[in-house]
Amino acid sequence: NVFSLDFADGYFDGYWSFGVIEHFWGGYQSIFDEARRVLRNNGYFFLTVPCMSPLRKLKAMLGVYPSWGGGELEPEGFYQFMLPIDEIHAALAHAGFQVLESSVIQAASGAKQEFGALWKLAEIFAKLTGSQNALYSDWVESMIGGAVGHIALVAAQLHKS
């Protein structure tokens, strides 16, 4: 239970949360507060979440994604949120963490999810030209990674007062 861990205060030097917080309709601030409780001062918190990349923000403004209506009750079919990185940073700061590093990763996965058929054409082109490795890793990550990345990777450190 990530909201109430069965460990003493200050028990851990590090806390990993990979692909967890985005699945809770009621939010994740209390998860951050619990991480703060079980971490020692100067402990590290690492997390990943599907992020609202610039491409996804644009698609959301255009109404491409379904709207959940903003109600308090979790709608049927809800699976996860895509979270804005600045919102994650603010929630971490509220819980006493300092963000040390934050980056958008897995651009190829994000592009594949967001471009669908266009991505399939790029895969075919890559196979025909023998440039598949460059297309998937080097070019996508370096050229458009920040714009289409699928996941935010955040490293933070706890500073208890």
PDB file of C-alpha atoms in Angstrom:
ATOM      1  CA  ASN A   1       0.000   0.000   0.000  1.00  0.00           C
ATOM      2  CA  VAL A   2       1.932   3.033  -1.269  1.00  0.00           C
ATOM      3  CA  PHE A   3      -0.256   5.320   0.851  1.00  0.00           C
ATOM      4  CA  SER A   4       0.718   3.622   4.114  1.00  0.00           C
ATOM      5  CA  LEU A   5       3.969   1.659   3.972  1.00  0.00           C
ATOM      6  CA  ASP A   6       4.760  -0.787   6.736  1.00  0.00           C
ATOM      7  CA  PHE A   7       8.169   0.730   7.538  1.00  0.00           C
ATOM      8  CA  ALA A   8       9.454   3.028  10.268  1.00  0.00           C
ATOM      9  CA  ASP A   9      10.018   6.728   9.685  1.00  0.00           C
ATOM     10  CA  GLY A  10      13.353   7.390   7.974  1.00  0.00           C
ATOM     11  CA  TYR A  11      13.874   3.705   7.171  1.00  0.00           C
ATOM     12  CA  PHE A  12      15.214   4.036   3.602  1.00  0.00           C
ATOM     13  CA  ASP A  13      18.015   5.899   1.813  1.00  0.00           C
ATOM     14  CA  GLY A  14      16.198   5.585  -1.520  1.00  0.00           C
ATOM     15  CA  TYR A  15      12.667   5.171  -2.850  1.00  0.00           C
ATOM     16  CA  TRP A  16      11.813   3.994  -6.361  1.00  0.00           C
ATOM     17  CA  SER A  17       8.413   4.645  -7.920  1.00  0.00           C
ATOM     18  CA  PHE A  18       8.404   3.534 -11.530  1.00  0.00           C
ATOM     19  CA  GLY A  19       5.040   3.713 -13.241  1.00  0.00           C
ATOM     20  CA  VAL A  20       2.918   3.917 -10.093  1.00  0.00           C
ATOM     21  CA  ILE A  21       1.541   7.363  -9.215  1.00  0.00           C
ATOM     22  CA  GLU A  22      -0.289   7.949 -12.505  1.00  0.00           C
ATOM     23  CA  HIS A  23      -2.791   5.171 -11.753  1.00  0.00           C
ATOM     24  CA  PHE A  24      -4.547   6.846  -8.819  1.00  0.00           C
ATOM     25  CA  TRP A  25      -7.626   8.885  -9.681  1.00  0.00           C
ATOM     26  CA  GLY A  26      -7.470  10.674  -6.318  1.00  0.00           C
ATOM     27  CA  GLY A  27      -3.966  11.993  -6.946  1.00  0.00           C
ATOM     28  CA  TYR A  28      -0.496  11.279  -5.712  1.00  0.00           C
ATOM     29  CA  GLN A  29       0.456  13.974  -3.186  1.00  0.00           C
ATOM     30  CA  SER A  30      -0.163  11.576  -0.306  1.00  0.00           C
ATOM     31  CA  ILE A  31       2.152   9.041  -1.989  1.00  0.00           C
ATOM     32  CA  PHE A  32       4.882  11.687  -2.020  1.00  0.00           C
ATOM     33  CA  ASP A  33       4.155  12.475   1.630  1.00  0.00           C
ATOM     34  CA  GLU A  34       4.500   8.777   2.510  1.00  0.00           C
ATOM     35  CA  ALA A  35       7.776   8.576   0.582  1.00  0.00           C
ATOM     36  CA  ARG A  36       8.961  11.577   2.599  1.00  0.00           C
ATOM     37  CA  ARG A  37       8.034   9.794   5.824  1.00  0.00           C
ATOM     38  CA  VAL A  38       9.955   6.586   5.072  1.00  0.00           C
ATOM     39  CA  LEU A  39      13.049   8.319   3.652  1.00  0.00           C
ATOM     40  CA  ARG A  40      15.981   9.498   5.714  1.00  0.00           C
ATOM     41  CA  ASN A  41      17.057  13.111   5.443  1.00  0.00           C
ATOM     42  CA  ASN A  42      18.977  13.573   2.178  1.00  0.00           C
ATOM     43  CA  GLY A  43      17.467  10.329   0.848  1.00  0.00           C
ATOM     44  CA  TYR A  44      16.751   9.976  -2.858  1.00  0.00           C
ATOM     45  CA  PHE A  45      13.428   9.596  -4.633  1.00  0.00           C
ATOM     46  CA  PHE A  46      13.361   8.310  -8.213  1.00  0.00           C
ATOM     47  CA  LEU A  47      10.178   8.135 -10.236  1.00  0.00           C
ATOM     48  CA  THR A  48       8.863   7.717 -13.725  1.00  0.00           C
ATOM     49  CA  VAL A  49       5.478   8.751 -15.050  1.00  0.00           C
ATOM     50  CA  PRO A  50       3.875   9.040 -18.477  1.00  0.00           C
ATOM     51  CA  CYS A  51       4.273  12.732 -19.177  1.00  0.00           C
ATOM     52  CA  MET A  52       2.382  15.424 -21.006  1.00  0.00           C
ATOM     53  CA  SER A  53       4.995  16.155 -23.643  1.00  0.00           C
ATOM     54  CA  PRO A  54       4.525  19.271 -25.793  1.00  0.00           C
ATOM     55  CA  LEU A  55       2.981  17.064 -28.495  1.00  0.00           C
ATOM     56  CA  ARG A  56       0.515  15.565 -26.035  1.00  0.00           C
ATOM     57  CA  LYS A  57      -0.361  19.021 -24.668  1.00  0.00           C
ATOM     58  CA  LEU A  58      -1.168  20.163 -28.205  1.00  0.00           C
ATOM     59  CA  LYS A  59      -3.280  17.071 -28.869  1.00  0.00           C
ATOM     60  CA  ALA A  60      -5.131  17.596 -25.576  1.00  0.00           C
ATOM     61  CA  MET A  61      -5.902  21.226 -26.502  1.00  0.00           C
ATOM     62  CA  LEU A  62      -7.262  19.975 -29.841  1.00  0.00           C
ATOM     63  CA  GLY A  63      -9.553  17.504 -28.047  1.00  0.00           C
ATOM     64  CA  VAL A  64      -7.849  14.362 -29.354  1.00  0.00           C
ATOM     65  CA  TYR A  65      -7.901  12.604 -25.976  1.00  0.00           C
ATOM     66  CA  PRO A  66     -11.113  11.651 -24.149  1.00  0.00           C
ATOM     67  CA  SER A  67     -12.131  13.952 -21.307  1.00  0.00           C
ATOM     68  CA  TRP A  68     -12.754  12.330 -17.956  1.00  0.00           C
ATOM     69  CA  GLY A  69     -14.993  15.198 -16.850  1.00  0.00           C
ATOM     70  CA  GLY A  70     -13.018  16.101 -13.733  1.00  0.00           C
ATOM     71  CA  GLY A  71     -15.391  14.384 -11.306  1.00  0.00           C
ATOM     72  CA  GLU A  72     -14.441  12.929  -7.948  1.00  0.00           C
ATOM     73  CA  LEU A  73     -15.491   9.379  -8.808  1.00  0.00           C
ATOM     74  CA  GLU A  74     -13.126   7.319 -10.918  1.00  0.00           C
ATOM     75  CA  PRO A  75     -14.758   6.771 -14.314  1.00  0.00           C
ATOM     76  CA  GLU A  76     -15.127   3.303 -15.767  1.00  0.00           C
ATOM     77  CA  GLY A  77     -12.198   2.520 -18.011  1.00  0.00           C
ATOM     78  CA  PHE A  78      -9.738   4.873 -16.278  1.00  0.00           C
ATOM     79  CA  TYR A  79      -6.221   3.481 -16.440  1.00  0.00           C
ATOM     80  CA  GLN A  80      -3.715   6.297 -15.992  1.00  0.00           C
ATOM     81  CA  PHE A  81      -2.981   9.975 -16.269  1.00  0.00           C
ATOM     82  CA  MET A  82      -0.300  11.574 -18.401  1.00  0.00           C
ATOM     83  CA  LEU A  83       1.144  14.120 -15.977  1.00  0.00           C
ATOM     84  CA  PRO A  84       2.707  17.532 -16.610  1.00  0.00           C
ATOM     85  CA  ILE A  85       6.326  17.570 -15.442  1.00  0.00           C
ATOM     86  CA  ASP A  86       5.996  20.976 -13.770  1.00  0.00           C
ATOM     87  CA  GLU A  87       3.069  19.607 -11.729  1.00  0.00           C
ATOM     88  CA  ILE A  88       5.224  16.693 -10.546  1.00  0.00           C
ATOM     89  CA  HIS A  89       8.021  19.096  -9.582  1.00  0.00           C
ATOM     90  CA  ALA A  90       5.605  21.268  -7.590  1.00  0.00           C
ATOM     91  CA  ALA A  91       4.149  18.261  -5.752  1.00  0.00           C
ATOM     92  CA  LEU A  92       7.642  17.027  -4.895  1.00  0.00           C
ATOM     93  CA  ALA A  93       8.620  20.462  -3.565  1.00  0.00           C
ATOM     94  CA  HIS A  94       5.440  20.538  -1.489  1.00  0.00           C
ATOM     95  CA  ALA A  95       6.519  17.245   0.121  1.00  0.00           C
ATOM     96  CA  GLY A  96      10.018  18.577   0.893  1.00  0.00           C
ATOM     97  CA  PHE A  97      11.958  17.253  -2.086  1.00  0.00           C
ATOM     98  CA  GLN A  98      14.409  19.120  -4.285  1.00  0.00           C
ATOM     99  CA  VAL A  99      14.396  17.988  -7.918  1.00  0.00           C
ATOM    100  CA  LEU A 100      17.968  17.142  -8.922  1.00  0.00           C
ATOM    101  CA  GLU A 101      17.368  16.006 -12.463  1.00  0.00           C
ATOM    102  CA  SER A 102      14.362  15.585 -14.708  1.00  0.00           C
ATOM    103  CA  SER A 103      14.180  14.479 -18.307  1.00  0.00           C
ATOM    104  CA  VAL A 104      11.752  13.177 -20.881  1.00  0.00           C
ATOM    105  CA  ILE A 105      12.741   9.749 -22.160  1.00  0.00           C
ATOM    106  CA  GLN A 106      11.495   7.027 -24.493  1.00  0.00           C
ATOM    107  CA  ALA A 107      10.818   9.321 -27.422  1.00  0.00           C
ATOM    108  CA  ALA A 108      10.446   6.401 -29.832  1.00  0.00           C
ATOM    109  CA  SER A 109       7.700   4.914 -27.673  1.00  0.00           C
ATOM    110  CA  GLY A 110       5.947   8.288 -27.412  1.00  0.00           C
ATOM    111  CA  ALA A 111       6.171   8.892 -31.164  1.00  0.00           C
ATOM    112  CA  LYS A 112       4.876   5.411 -31.896  1.00  0.00           C
ATOM    113  CA  GLN A 113       1.878   5.920 -29.592  1.00  0.00           C
ATOM    114  CA  GLU A 114       1.054   9.406 -30.784  1.00  0.00           C
ATOM    115  CA  PHE A 115       1.657   9.079 -34.533  1.00  0.00           C
ATOM    116  CA  GLY A 116       0.215   5.593 -35.147  1.00  0.00           C
ATOM    117  CA  ALA A 117       0.041   4.985 -38.909  1.00  0.00           C
ATOM    118  CA  LEU A 118       2.701   7.591 -39.657  1.00  0.00           C
ATOM    119  CA  TRP A 119       5.056   5.756 -37.316  1.00  0.00           C
ATOM    120  CA  LYS A 120       4.315   2.485 -39.144  1.00  0.00           C
ATOM    121  CA  LEU A 121       5.378   4.148 -42.418  1.00  0.00           C
ATOM    122  CA  ALA A 122       8.600   5.316 -40.754  1.00  0.00           C
ATOM    123  CA  GLU A 123       9.293   1.733 -39.626  1.00  0.00           C
ATOM    124  CA  ILE A 124       8.842   0.476 -43.195  1.00  0.00           C
ATOM    125  CA  PHE A 125      11.128   3.217 -44.530  1.00  0.00           C
ATOM    126  CA  ALA A 126      13.748   2.402 -41.897  1.00  0.00           C
ATOM    127  CA  LYS A 127      13.746  -1.277 -42.846  1.00  0.00           C
ATOM    128  CA  LEU A 128      14.010  -0.483 -46.560  1.00  0.00           C
ATOM    129  CA  THR A 129      16.928   1.880 -46.026  1.00  0.00           C
ATOM    130  CA  GLY A 130      18.652  -0.142 -43.324  1.00  0.00           C
ATOM    131  CA  SER A 131      18.488   2.773 -40.879  1.00  0.00           C
ATOM    132  CA  GLN A 132      16.243   1.169 -38.266  1.00  0.00           C
ATOM    133  CA  ASN A 133      18.639   1.546 -35.321  1.00  0.00           C
ATOM    134  CA  ALA A 134      19.305   5.208 -36.065  1.00  0.00           C
ATOM    135  CA  LEU A 135      15.601   5.933 -36.487  1.00  0.00           C
ATOM    136  CA  TYR A 136      14.578   4.339 -33.212  1.00  0.00           C
ATOM    137  CA  SER A 137      17.307   5.491 -30.913  1.00  0.00           C
ATOM    138  CA  ASP A 138      19.716   8.172 -31.994  1.00  0.00           C
ATOM    139  CA  TRP A 139      17.634  10.399 -34.233  1.00  0.00           C
ATOM    140  CA  VAL A 140      14.330  10.220 -32.387  1.00  0.00           C
ATOM    141  CA  GLU A 141      15.849  10.714 -28.940  1.00  0.00           C
ATOM    142  CA  SER A 142      18.245  13.494 -29.923  1.00  0.00           C
ATOM    143  CA  MET A 143      16.085  15.439 -32.364  1.00  0.00           C
ATOM    144  CA  ILE A 144      12.543  15.225 -31.010  1.00  0.00           C
ATOM    145  CA  GLY A 145      12.877  13.496 -27.631  1.00  0.00           C
ATOM    146  CA  GLY A 146      11.752  16.437 -25.513  1.00  0.00           C
ATOM    147  CA  ALA A 147       8.752  17.079 -27.742  1.00  0.00           C
ATOM    148  CA  VAL A 148       7.376  13.550 -28.013  1.00  0.00           C
ATOM    149  CA  GLY A 149       8.899  11.612 -25.116  1.00  0.00           C
ATOM    150  CA  HIS A 150       6.652   9.132 -23.396  1.00  0.00           C
ATOM    151  CA  ILE A 151       8.022   9.129 -19.847  1.00  0.00           C
ATOM    152  CA  ALA A 152       9.405  11.668 -17.411  1.00  0.00           C
ATOM    153  CA  LEU A 153      12.254  10.375 -15.286  1.00  0.00           C
ATOM    154  CA  VAL A 154      12.744  12.443 -12.126  1.00  0.00           C
ATOM    155  CA  ALA A 155      15.442  12.234  -9.462  1.00  0.00           C
ATOM    156  CA  ALA A 156      14.852  14.210  -6.269  1.00  0.00           C
ATOM    157  CA  GLN A 157      16.450  14.478  -2.838  1.00  0.00           C
ATOM    158  CA  LEU A 158      14.671  14.890   0.453  1.00  0.00           C
ATOM    159  CA  HIS A 159      15.559  17.830   2.670  1.00  0.00           C
ATOM    160  CA  LYS A 160      13.759  17.550   5.998  1.00  0.00           C
ATOM    161  CA  SER A 161      13.768  20.696   8.065  1.00  0.00           C
TER     162      SER A 161
END
